[in-house]
PDB file of C-alpha atoms in Angstrom:
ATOM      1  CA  UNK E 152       7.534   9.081 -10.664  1.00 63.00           C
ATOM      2  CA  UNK E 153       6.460   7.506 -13.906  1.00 78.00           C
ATOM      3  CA  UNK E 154       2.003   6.796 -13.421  1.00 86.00           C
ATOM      4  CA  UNK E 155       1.232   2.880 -14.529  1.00 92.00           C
ATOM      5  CA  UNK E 156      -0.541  -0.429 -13.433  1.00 95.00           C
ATOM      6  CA  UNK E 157       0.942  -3.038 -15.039  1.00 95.00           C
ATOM      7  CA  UNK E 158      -1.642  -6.923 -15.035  1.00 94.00           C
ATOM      8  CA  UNK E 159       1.040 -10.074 -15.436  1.00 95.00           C
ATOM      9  CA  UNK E 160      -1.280 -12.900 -15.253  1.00 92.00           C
ATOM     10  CA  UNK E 161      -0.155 -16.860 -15.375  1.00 92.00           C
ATOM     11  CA  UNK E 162      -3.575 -19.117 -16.173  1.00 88.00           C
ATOM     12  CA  UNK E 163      -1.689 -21.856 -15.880  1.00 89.00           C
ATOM     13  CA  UNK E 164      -0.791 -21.092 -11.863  1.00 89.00           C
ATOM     14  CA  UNK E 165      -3.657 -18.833 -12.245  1.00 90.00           C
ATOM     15  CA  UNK E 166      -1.583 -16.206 -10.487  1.00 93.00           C
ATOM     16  CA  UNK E 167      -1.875 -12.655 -10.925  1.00 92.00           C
ATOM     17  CA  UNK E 168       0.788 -10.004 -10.421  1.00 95.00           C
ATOM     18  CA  UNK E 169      -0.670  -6.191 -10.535  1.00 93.00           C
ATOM     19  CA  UNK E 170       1.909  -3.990 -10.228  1.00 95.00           C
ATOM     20  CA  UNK E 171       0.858  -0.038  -9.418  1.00 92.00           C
ATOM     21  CA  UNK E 172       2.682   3.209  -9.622  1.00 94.00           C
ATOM     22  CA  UNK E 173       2.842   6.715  -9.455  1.00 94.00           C
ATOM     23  CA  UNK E 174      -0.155   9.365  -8.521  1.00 95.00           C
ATOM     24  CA  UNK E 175      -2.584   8.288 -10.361  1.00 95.00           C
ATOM     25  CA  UNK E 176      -5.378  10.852 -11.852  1.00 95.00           C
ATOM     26  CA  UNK E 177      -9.193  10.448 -13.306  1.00 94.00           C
ATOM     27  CA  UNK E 178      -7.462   8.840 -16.795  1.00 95.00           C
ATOM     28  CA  UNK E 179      -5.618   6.383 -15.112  1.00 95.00           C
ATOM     29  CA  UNK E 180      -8.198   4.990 -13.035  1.00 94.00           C
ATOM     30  CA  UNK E 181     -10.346   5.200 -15.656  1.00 94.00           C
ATOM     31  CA  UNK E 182      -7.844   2.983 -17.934  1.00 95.00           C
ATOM     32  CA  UNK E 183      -7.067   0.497 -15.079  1.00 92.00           C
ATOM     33  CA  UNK E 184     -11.021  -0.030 -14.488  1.00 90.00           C
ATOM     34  CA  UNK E 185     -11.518  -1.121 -18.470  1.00 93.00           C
ATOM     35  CA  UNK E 186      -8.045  -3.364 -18.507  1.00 92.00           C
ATOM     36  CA  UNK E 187      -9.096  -4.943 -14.747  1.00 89.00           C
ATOM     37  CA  UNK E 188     -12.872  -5.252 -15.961  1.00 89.00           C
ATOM     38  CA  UNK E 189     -11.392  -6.861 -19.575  1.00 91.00           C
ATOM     39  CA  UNK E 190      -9.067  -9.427 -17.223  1.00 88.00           C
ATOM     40  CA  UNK E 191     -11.801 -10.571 -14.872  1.00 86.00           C
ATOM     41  CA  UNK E 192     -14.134 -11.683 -17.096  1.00 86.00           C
ATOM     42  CA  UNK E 193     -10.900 -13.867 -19.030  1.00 85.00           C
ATOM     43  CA  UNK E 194     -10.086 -15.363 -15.510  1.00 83.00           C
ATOM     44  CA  UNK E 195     -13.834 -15.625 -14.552  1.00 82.00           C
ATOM     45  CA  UNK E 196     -14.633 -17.400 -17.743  1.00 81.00           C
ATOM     46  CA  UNK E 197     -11.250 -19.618 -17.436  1.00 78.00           C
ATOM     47  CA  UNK E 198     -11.510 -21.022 -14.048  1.00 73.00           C
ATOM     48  CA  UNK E 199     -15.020 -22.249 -14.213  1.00 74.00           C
ATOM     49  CA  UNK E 200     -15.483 -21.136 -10.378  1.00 69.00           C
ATOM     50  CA  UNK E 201     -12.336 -22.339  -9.058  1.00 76.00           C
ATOM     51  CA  UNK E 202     -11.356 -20.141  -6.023  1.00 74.00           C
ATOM     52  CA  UNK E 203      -7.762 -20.954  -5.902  1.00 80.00           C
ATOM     53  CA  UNK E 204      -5.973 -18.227  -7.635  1.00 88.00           C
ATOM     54  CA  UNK E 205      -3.226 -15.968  -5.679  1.00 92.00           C
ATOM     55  CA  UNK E 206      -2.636 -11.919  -6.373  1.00 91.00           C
ATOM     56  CA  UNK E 207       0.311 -10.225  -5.883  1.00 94.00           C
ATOM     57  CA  UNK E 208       0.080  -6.495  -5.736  1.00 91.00           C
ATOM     58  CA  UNK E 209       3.476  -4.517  -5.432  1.00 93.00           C
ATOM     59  CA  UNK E 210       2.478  -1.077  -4.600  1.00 90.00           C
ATOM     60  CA  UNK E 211       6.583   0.091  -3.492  1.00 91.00           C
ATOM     61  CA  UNK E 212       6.554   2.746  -6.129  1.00 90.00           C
ATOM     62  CA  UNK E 213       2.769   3.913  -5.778  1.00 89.00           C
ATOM     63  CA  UNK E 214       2.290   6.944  -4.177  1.00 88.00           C
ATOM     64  CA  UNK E 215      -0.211   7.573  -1.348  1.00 88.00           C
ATOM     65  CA  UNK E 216      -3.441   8.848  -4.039  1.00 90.00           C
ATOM     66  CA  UNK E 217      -6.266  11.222  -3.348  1.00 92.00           C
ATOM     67  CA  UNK E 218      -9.447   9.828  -1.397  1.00 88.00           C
ATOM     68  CA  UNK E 219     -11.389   9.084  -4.874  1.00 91.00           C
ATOM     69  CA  UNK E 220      -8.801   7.257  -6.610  1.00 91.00           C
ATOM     70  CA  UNK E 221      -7.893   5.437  -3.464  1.00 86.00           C
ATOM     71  CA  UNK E 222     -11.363   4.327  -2.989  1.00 85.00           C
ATOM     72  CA  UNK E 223     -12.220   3.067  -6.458  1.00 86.00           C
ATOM     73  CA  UNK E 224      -8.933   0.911  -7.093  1.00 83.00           C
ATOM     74  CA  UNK E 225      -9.726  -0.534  -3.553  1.00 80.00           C
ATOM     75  CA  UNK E 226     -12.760  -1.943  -5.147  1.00 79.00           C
ATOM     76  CA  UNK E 227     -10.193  -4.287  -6.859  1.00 74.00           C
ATOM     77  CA  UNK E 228      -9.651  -6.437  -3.890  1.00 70.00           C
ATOM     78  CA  UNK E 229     -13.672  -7.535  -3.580  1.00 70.00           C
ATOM     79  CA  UNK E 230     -14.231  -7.675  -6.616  1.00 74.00           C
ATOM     80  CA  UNK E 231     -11.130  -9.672  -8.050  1.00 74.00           C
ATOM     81  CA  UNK E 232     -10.323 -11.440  -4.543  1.00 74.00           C
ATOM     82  CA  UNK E 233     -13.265 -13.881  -4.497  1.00 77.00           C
ATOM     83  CA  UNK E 234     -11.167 -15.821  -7.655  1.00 78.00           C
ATOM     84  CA  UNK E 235      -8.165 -15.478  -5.219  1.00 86.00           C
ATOM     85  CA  UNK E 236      -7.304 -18.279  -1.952  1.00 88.00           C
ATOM     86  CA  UNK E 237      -4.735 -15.480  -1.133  1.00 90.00           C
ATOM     87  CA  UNK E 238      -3.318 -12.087  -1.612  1.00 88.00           C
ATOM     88  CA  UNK E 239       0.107 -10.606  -0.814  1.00 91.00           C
ATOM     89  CA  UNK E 240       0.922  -7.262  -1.194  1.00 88.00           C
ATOM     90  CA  UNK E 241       4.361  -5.937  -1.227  1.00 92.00           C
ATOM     91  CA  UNK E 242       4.179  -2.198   0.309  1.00 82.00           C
ATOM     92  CA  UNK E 243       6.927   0.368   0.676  1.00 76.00           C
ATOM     93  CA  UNK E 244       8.695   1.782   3.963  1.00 75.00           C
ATOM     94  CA  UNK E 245       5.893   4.993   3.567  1.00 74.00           C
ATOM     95  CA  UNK E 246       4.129   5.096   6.531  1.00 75.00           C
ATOM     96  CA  UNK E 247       0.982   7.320   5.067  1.00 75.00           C
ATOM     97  CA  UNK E 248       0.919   4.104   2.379  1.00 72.00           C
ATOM     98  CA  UNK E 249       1.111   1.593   4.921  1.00 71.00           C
ATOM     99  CA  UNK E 250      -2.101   3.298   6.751  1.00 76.00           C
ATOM    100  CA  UNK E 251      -3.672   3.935   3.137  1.00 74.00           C
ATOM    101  CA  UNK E 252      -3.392   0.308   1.779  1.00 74.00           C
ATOM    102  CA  UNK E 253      -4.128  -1.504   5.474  1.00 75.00           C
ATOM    103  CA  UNK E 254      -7.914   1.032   5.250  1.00 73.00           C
ATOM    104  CA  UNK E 255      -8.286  -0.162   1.480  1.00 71.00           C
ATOM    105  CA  UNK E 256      -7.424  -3.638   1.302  1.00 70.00           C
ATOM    106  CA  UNK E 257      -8.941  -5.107   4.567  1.00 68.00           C
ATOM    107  CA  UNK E 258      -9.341  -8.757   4.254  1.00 71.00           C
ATOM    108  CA  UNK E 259      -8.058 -11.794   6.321  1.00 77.00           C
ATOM    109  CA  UNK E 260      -6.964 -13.283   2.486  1.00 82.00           C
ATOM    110  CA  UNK E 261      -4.177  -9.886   2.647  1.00 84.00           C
ATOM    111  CA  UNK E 262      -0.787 -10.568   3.879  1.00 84.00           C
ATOM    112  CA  UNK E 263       1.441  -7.849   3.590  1.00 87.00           C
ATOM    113  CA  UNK E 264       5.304  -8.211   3.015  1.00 90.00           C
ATOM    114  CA  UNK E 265       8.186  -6.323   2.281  1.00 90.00           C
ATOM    115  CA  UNK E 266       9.594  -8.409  -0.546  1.00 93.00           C
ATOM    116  CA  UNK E 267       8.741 -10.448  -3.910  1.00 94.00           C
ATOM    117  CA  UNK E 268      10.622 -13.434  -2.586  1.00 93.00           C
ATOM    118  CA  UNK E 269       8.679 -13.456   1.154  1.00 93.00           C
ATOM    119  CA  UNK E 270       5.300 -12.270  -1.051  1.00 94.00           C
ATOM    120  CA  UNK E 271       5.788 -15.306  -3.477  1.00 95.00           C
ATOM    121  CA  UNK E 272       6.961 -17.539  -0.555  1.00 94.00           C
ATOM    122  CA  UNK E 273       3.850 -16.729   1.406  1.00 94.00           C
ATOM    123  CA  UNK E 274       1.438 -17.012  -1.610  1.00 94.00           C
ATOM    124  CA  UNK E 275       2.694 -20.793  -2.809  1.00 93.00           C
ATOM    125  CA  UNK E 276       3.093 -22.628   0.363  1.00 87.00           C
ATOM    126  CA  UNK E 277       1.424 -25.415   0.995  1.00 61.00           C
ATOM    127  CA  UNK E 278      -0.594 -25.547   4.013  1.00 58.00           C
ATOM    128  CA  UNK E 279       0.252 -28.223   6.279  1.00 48.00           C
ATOM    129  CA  UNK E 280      -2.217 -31.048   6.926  1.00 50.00           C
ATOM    130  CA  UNK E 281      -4.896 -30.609   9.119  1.00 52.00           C
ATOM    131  CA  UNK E 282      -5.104 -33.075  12.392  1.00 47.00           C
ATOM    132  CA  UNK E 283      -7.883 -35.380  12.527  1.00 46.00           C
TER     133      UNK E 283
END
């Protein structure tokens, strides 16, 4: 299982698609931290406090990662989520990663899905009208 993180972001939908694999170890993490820390302060600086953006985080081919790493990539979601309106993650059929990603990413913004197509679906639609 080949070890990455991979940051696809479009400004222009300001959407963000982190993809994650692989067991991750100290250099990884430490790697991720500098490219996610690099990224935020782009999208920070670019929105101008808009809170609208959307993350998608496919974590199907990231294995279920040792208490430490689990806990510091988990500081993703608080830290990048406040630019976000919504976050889908796409999760594999691992039980022990299910239970590991609903403890680290805790948040009524996460949805979690099976698929691209239902994550993007969910992400993008618009929200019906409110009643007055």
């Amino acid at each position: 299982m080949t070890t990455s993180y991979n940051f696809d972001y479009d400004a222009h939908r300001r959407f963000l698609k982190l993809t994650l694999s692989g067991l991750w170890d100290r250099a990884t993490l430490d790697a991720f931290q500098r490219e996610a820390a690099a990224l935020l302060s782009k999208v920070e600086k670019a929105s101008r406090g808009d809170r609208s953006g959307r993350i998608l985080i496919d974590v199907r081919g990231y294995a279920v990662q040792s208490q430490e790493i689990a806990d510091e990539v988990s500081v993703f979601i608080p830290t990048y989520g406040v630019l976000a309106e919504r976050i889908a993650v796409i999760w594999s059929q691992s039980t022990l990663q299910k239970m590991q990603m609903r403890r680290l990413l805790a948040s009524d913004k996460v949805h979690f899905v099976m698929s691209e197509e239902e994550a993007l679906a969910w992400l993008f639609e618009v929200p019906l009208a409110k009643a007055s």
